[in-house]
Amino acid sequence: MSTIIYPSPIFGPVHSRRLGISLGINLLPADGKVCSFNCIYCECGFNEDHRPTLPMPTREAVAKKLEAKLQQMQAEGQLPDVLTFAGNGEPTCHPHFAEIIDDTIRLRDNYCPKAKVCVLSNSTFIHRQQVHDALMRVDDNILKLDTIDPQYINKVDCPNGTYDVNAIIEHMKDFKGHVIIQTMFMKGQCNGESVDNTGEAFVGPWLEAVKAIGPQQVMIYTIDRETPTQGLEKASREQLDAIRDRVIEAGIPCSASY
């Protein structure tokens, strides 16, 4: 099993399947993983296998490192398409997430005004007003919703603590359309149980929730890198295309990444 632990606070740029040339911003420790989920498909591995010893980067360190990298990219004539908050876990758990978003927008406006500021989040902290308000200020507020089935969520996303998917959906509605839903579709097994969420029993209710949220866009994708759990399989191109087409038929733009 190979896993990816990203440098902190800045990594890349990397070429993203969904976002283009992406400069990563990792608000988690550089030597481990901090996440409110423990997804069986996470490219960073399981939380318990990567306990960090270093602290989260400070707000000041993030701004300093980001500015230095943007200056370097500007000098090299290769500016990013997007500044992406991702990395070793859940970015919105950083205690100064909102202030770091403000710093990042300021630096973006100065060095690469055409670039988008993007946050990839598992949605577990969007009930916090500061997090909600900060996500309203970014260009792409990408929030995870793999399914609305609680048993599947507990089996695949493995949330730490209480996770109420219906409450999450209500908080997603609070963004009034300023949200992009991101969903992982896959097949295979985990501990002898199916993790296939490509069938109608999962897709139908998920689609109804998506329509109720009213996002500006939906991004569906499948496994791309090695996973910490063996036995997981990619959803097929045909399956993803069929789900994508149903979202589009509902009047919501949707992309599929294979």
Short mmCIF file of C-alpha atoms in Angstrom, two decimals:
data_model
loop_
_atom_site.label_atom_id
_atom_site.label_comp_id
_atom_site.label_asym_id
_atom_site.label_seq_id
_atom_site.Cartn_x
_atom_site.Cartn_y
_atom_site.Cartn_z
CA MET A 1 0.00 0.00 0.00
CA SER A 2 1.41 3.36 -1.03
CA THR A 3 0.02 6.63 0.25
CA ILE A 4 0.65 10.30 -0.43
CA ILE A 5 1.51 12.68 2.39
CA TYR A 6 1.74 16.19 1.02
CA PRO A 7 4.28 18.85 2.00
CA SER A 8 2.96 21.75 4.03
CA PRO A 9 1.87 24.43 3.56
CA ILE A 10 2.40 24.63 -0.24
CA PHE A 11 2.76 21.79 -2.73
CA GLY A 12 2.79 21.44 -6.49
CA PRO A 13 1.75 22.75 -8.86
CA VAL A 14 0.07 19.55 -10.01
CA HIS A 15 -2.22 18.83 -12.94
CA SER A 16 -5.69 18.12 -11.61
CA ARG A 17 -8.19 16.03 -13.58
CA ARG A 18 -10.92 18.50 -12.66
CA LEU A 19 -9.20 21.83 -11.99
CA GLY A 20 -6.24 22.28 -14.36
CA ILE A 21 -2.84 23.55 -13.11
CA SER A 22 -3.38 23.55 -9.37
CA LEU A 23 -1.14 24.98 -6.68
CA GLY A 24 -1.94 23.10 -3.52
CA ILE A 25 -2.35 24.63 -0.07
CA ASN A 26 -2.11 22.11 2.77
CA LEU A 27 -3.23 23.47 6.14
CA LEU A 28 -2.47 20.18 7.88
CA PRO A 29 0.86 18.99 9.33
CA ALA A 30 3.56 18.06 6.83
CA ASP A 31 4.25 14.66 8.40
CA GLY A 32 0.78 13.20 8.88
CA LYS A 33 -2.95 13.29 8.38
CA VAL A 34 -5.67 15.17 10.27
CA CYS A 35 -9.20 14.50 9.08
CA SER A 36 -12.74 14.20 10.38
CA PHE A 37 -13.26 11.36 7.88
CA ASN A 38 -11.22 8.19 7.50
CA CYS A 39 -12.26 7.22 3.98
CA ILE A 40 -11.38 3.74 2.80
CA TYR A 41 -10.36 5.19 -0.59
CA CYS A 42 -8.22 8.13 0.63
CA GLU A 43 -4.93 8.50 -1.21
CA CYS A 44 -3.37 9.79 2.03
CA GLY A 45 -4.08 6.49 3.80
CA PHE A 46 -5.80 5.86 7.10
CA ASN A 47 -5.64 8.42 9.90
CA GLU A 48 -4.26 5.91 12.40
CA ASP A 49 -1.32 5.07 10.12
CA HIS A 50 -0.19 8.68 9.75
CA ARG A 51 -0.43 10.39 13.13
CA PRO A 52 1.44 13.70 12.82
CA THR A 53 4.11 14.94 15.20
CA LEU A 54 4.33 18.42 13.68
CA PRO A 55 1.78 21.22 14.23
CA MET A 56 -0.48 22.75 11.63
CA PRO A 57 1.21 25.59 9.76
CA THR A 58 0.49 29.05 11.12
CA ARG A 59 -1.49 31.64 9.21
CA GLU A 60 1.69 33.67 8.78
CA ALA A 61 3.65 30.70 7.44
CA VAL A 62 0.97 29.89 4.88
CA ALA A 63 0.89 33.46 3.55
CA LYS A 64 4.69 33.73 3.43
CA LYS A 65 5.20 30.42 1.62
CA LEU A 66 2.32 31.05 -0.78
CA GLU A 67 3.62 34.48 -1.75
CA ALA A 68 7.13 33.11 -2.32
CA LYS A 69 5.78 30.35 -4.57
CA LEU A 70 3.58 32.72 -6.55
CA GLN A 71 6.55 35.05 -7.06
CA GLN A 72 8.57 32.10 -8.35
CA MET A 73 5.81 30.96 -10.71
CA GLN A 74 5.32 34.50 -11.95
CA ALA A 75 9.04 34.75 -12.75
CA GLU A 76 8.89 31.42 -14.59
CA GLY A 77 5.85 32.51 -16.60
CA GLN A 78 3.64 29.66 -15.38
CA LEU A 79 0.83 30.93 -13.20
CA PRO A 80 -1.70 28.50 -11.71
CA ASP A 81 -5.26 28.07 -12.91
CA VAL A 82 -6.39 27.48 -9.34
CA LEU A 83 -5.16 27.73 -5.75
CA THR A 84 -6.54 24.59 -4.13
CA PHE A 85 -6.98 23.94 -0.44
CA ALA A 86 -6.51 20.19 -0.09
CA GLY A 87 -3.65 18.09 1.30
CA ASN A 88 -3.43 15.75 4.28
CA GLY A 89 -6.99 15.90 5.58
CA GLU A 90 -9.78 18.41 6.11
CA PRO A 91 -8.65 22.03 5.48
CA THR A 92 -11.59 23.70 7.23
CA CYS A 93 -10.54 22.23 10.59
CA HIS A 94 -7.63 24.71 10.77
CA PRO A 95 -8.42 27.22 13.55
CA HIS A 96 -7.51 30.15 11.28
CA PHE A 97 -9.08 28.82 8.09
CA ALA A 98 -11.18 31.94 7.51
CA GLU A 99 -8.27 34.34 7.91
CA ILE A 100 -6.08 32.19 5.63
CA ILE A 101 -8.78 32.35 2.96
CA ASP A 102 -8.66 36.15 3.15
CA ASP A 103 -4.85 36.14 2.85
CA THR A 104 -5.04 33.79 -0.13
CA ILE A 105 -7.60 35.91 -1.96
CA ARG A 106 -5.41 38.97 -1.43
CA LEU A 107 -2.32 37.22 -2.80
CA ARG A 108 -4.29 35.76 -5.70
CA ASP A 109 -5.55 39.20 -6.64
CA ASN A 110 -2.00 40.53 -6.57
CA TYR A 111 -0.11 37.79 -8.45
CA CYS A 112 -2.58 35.74 -10.50
CA PRO A 113 -5.98 37.48 -10.65
CA LYS A 114 -7.30 35.03 -13.25
CA ALA A 115 -6.79 32.06 -10.95
CA LYS A 116 -9.61 30.64 -8.87
CA VAL A 117 -9.44 29.93 -5.15
CA CYS A 118 -10.83 26.46 -4.54
CA VAL A 119 -11.54 24.48 -1.37
CA LEU A 120 -12.00 20.70 -1.32
CA SER A 121 -13.90 19.86 1.86
CA ASN A 122 -15.73 16.86 3.30
CA SER A 123 -18.44 19.25 4.58
CA THR A 124 -18.11 18.31 8.27
CA PHE A 125 -17.43 21.87 9.49
CA ILE A 126 -19.78 23.86 7.24
CA HIS A 127 -22.14 24.38 10.20
CA ARG A 128 -19.55 26.77 11.68
CA GLN A 129 -20.45 30.32 10.68
CA GLN A 130 -16.85 31.40 10.06
CA VAL A 131 -16.27 28.40 7.79
CA HIS A 132 -19.52 29.01 5.93
CA ASP A 133 -18.72 32.70 5.42
CA ALA A 134 -15.17 31.92 4.26
CA LEU A 135 -16.43 29.36 1.75
CA MET A 136 -18.85 31.96 0.41
CA ARG A 137 -15.80 34.10 -0.46
CA VAL A 138 -13.95 31.48 -2.52
CA ASP A 139 -14.58 30.82 -6.21
CA ASP A 140 -15.10 27.06 -6.01
CA ASN A 141 -16.63 25.73 -2.80
CA ILE A 142 -16.38 21.98 -3.48
CA LEU A 143 -18.16 19.87 -0.87
CA LYS A 144 -18.28 16.10 -0.60
CA LEU A 145 -21.53 14.13 -0.66
CA ASP A 146 -20.77 10.50 -1.54
CA THR A 147 -24.27 9.24 -0.74
CA ILE A 148 -27.20 9.98 1.53
CA ASP A 149 -27.25 6.44 2.97
CA PRO A 150 -26.00 6.55 6.60
CA GLN A 151 -24.82 2.93 6.59
CA TYR A 152 -22.76 3.52 3.46
CA ILE A 153 -21.28 6.69 4.93
CA ASN A 154 -20.22 4.86 8.09
CA LYS A 155 -18.74 2.02 6.04
CA VAL A 156 -16.90 4.06 3.41
CA ASP A 157 -16.34 7.63 4.66
CA CYS A 158 -15.93 6.48 8.28
CA PRO A 159 -16.65 9.84 9.98
CA ASN A 160 -15.07 10.52 13.36
CA GLY A 161 -17.85 11.40 15.77
CA THR A 162 -21.42 12.26 14.86
CA TYR A 163 -22.28 12.77 11.20
CA ASP A 164 -25.86 13.59 10.27
CA VAL A 165 -26.15 13.56 6.48
CA ASN A 166 -29.54 15.28 6.55
CA ALA A 167 -28.08 18.15 8.59
CA ILE A 168 -25.15 18.35 6.13
CA ILE A 169 -27.58 18.63 3.23
CA GLU A 170 -29.46 21.44 4.99
CA HIS A 171 -26.20 23.34 5.56
CA MET A 172 -25.31 22.83 1.89
CA LYS A 173 -28.61 24.48 0.99
CA ASP A 174 -27.52 27.49 3.06
CA PHE A 175 -24.92 28.33 0.41
CA LYS A 176 -27.80 29.33 -1.89
CA GLY A 177 -26.22 27.68 -4.94
CA HIS A 178 -22.63 28.76 -4.23
CA VAL A 179 -21.51 25.17 -3.90
CA ILE A 180 -20.12 22.39 -6.08
CA ILE A 181 -21.04 18.85 -5.04
CA GLN A 182 -18.28 16.25 -5.36
CA THR A 183 -19.15 12.55 -5.26
CA MET A 184 -17.00 9.43 -5.43
CA PHE A 185 -18.60 6.50 -7.23
CA MET A 186 -16.94 3.12 -7.03
CA LYS A 187 -17.47 -0.63 -6.90
CA GLY A 188 -15.84 -3.55 -5.14
CA GLN A 189 -15.81 -4.78 -1.56
CA CYS A 190 -14.51 -3.83 1.88
CA ASN A 191 -14.38 -6.42 4.67
CA GLY A 192 -16.55 -8.71 2.59
CA GLU A 193 -19.29 -6.12 2.06
CA SER A 194 -20.19 -4.36 -1.17
CA VAL A 195 -19.24 -0.68 -1.53
CA ASP A 196 -20.90 -0.27 -4.92
CA ASN A 197 -22.85 3.00 -4.92
CA THR A 198 -23.49 3.10 -8.68
CA GLY A 199 -26.91 1.40 -8.55
CA GLU A 200 -30.32 3.03 -8.46
CA ALA A 201 -30.75 2.44 -4.71
CA PHE A 202 -27.92 4.92 -4.16
CA VAL A 203 -28.02 7.14 -7.25
CA GLY A 204 -31.76 7.94 -7.13
CA PRO A 205 -31.88 9.33 -3.55
CA TRP A 206 -28.52 11.07 -4.04
CA LEU A 207 -29.82 12.81 -7.15
CA GLU A 208 -32.93 14.00 -5.30
CA ALA A 209 -30.69 15.47 -2.57
CA VAL A 210 -28.51 17.17 -5.17
CA LYS A 211 -31.58 18.74 -6.79
CA ALA A 212 -32.75 19.97 -3.39
CA ILE A 213 -29.33 21.54 -2.69
CA GLY A 214 -29.31 23.28 -6.09
CA PRO A 215 -25.53 23.47 -6.62
CA GLN A 216 -23.87 25.44 -9.39
CA GLN A 217 -22.18 22.24 -10.55
CA VAL A 218 -21.64 18.57 -9.69
CA MET A 219 -18.33 16.73 -10.05
CA ILE A 220 -18.48 12.95 -10.08
CA TYR A 221 -15.35 10.86 -10.14
CA THR A 222 -13.94 7.45 -9.36
CA ILE A 223 -10.77 5.94 -7.93
CA ASP A 224 -7.62 7.27 -9.60
CA ARG A 225 -4.78 6.24 -7.26
CA GLU A 226 -3.93 3.33 -5.03
CA THR A 227 -6.22 3.06 -2.01
CA PRO A 228 -5.45 1.94 1.56
CA THR A 229 -8.24 -0.66 1.36
CA GLN A 230 -7.82 -3.56 -1.04
CA GLY A 231 -10.75 -4.77 -3.14
CA LEU A 232 -12.04 -1.38 -4.29
CA GLU A 233 -12.76 -1.00 -8.01
CA LYS A 234 -13.28 1.91 -10.36
CA ALA A 235 -16.76 2.71 -11.56
CA SER A 236 -16.92 2.27 -15.31
CA ARG A 237 -16.95 5.12 -17.78
CA GLU A 238 -20.43 4.02 -18.86
CA GLN A 239 -21.73 4.15 -15.28
CA LEU A 240 -20.28 7.60 -14.64
CA ASP A 241 -21.59 8.92 -17.95
CA ALA A 242 -25.08 7.63 -17.16
CA ILE A 243 -25.08 9.33 -13.74
CA ARG A 244 -23.64 12.53 -15.23
CA ASP A 245 -26.36 12.61 -17.88
CA ARG A 246 -29.10 12.30 -15.24
CA VAL A 247 -27.67 15.27 -13.35
CA ILE A 248 -27.51 17.32 -16.55
CA GLU A 249 -31.10 16.31 -17.38
CA ALA A 250 -32.06 17.78 -14.01
CA GLY A 251 -30.67 21.11 -15.18
CA ILE A 252 -27.39 21.03 -13.23
CA PRO A 253 -23.99 21.15 -14.98
CA CYS A 254 -22.02 17.98 -14.26
CA SER A 255 -18.57 16.63 -15.14
CA ALA A 256 -17.28 13.07 -14.85
CA SER A 257 -13.63 12.20 -14.21
CA TYR A 258 -12.53 8.68 -15.00
#
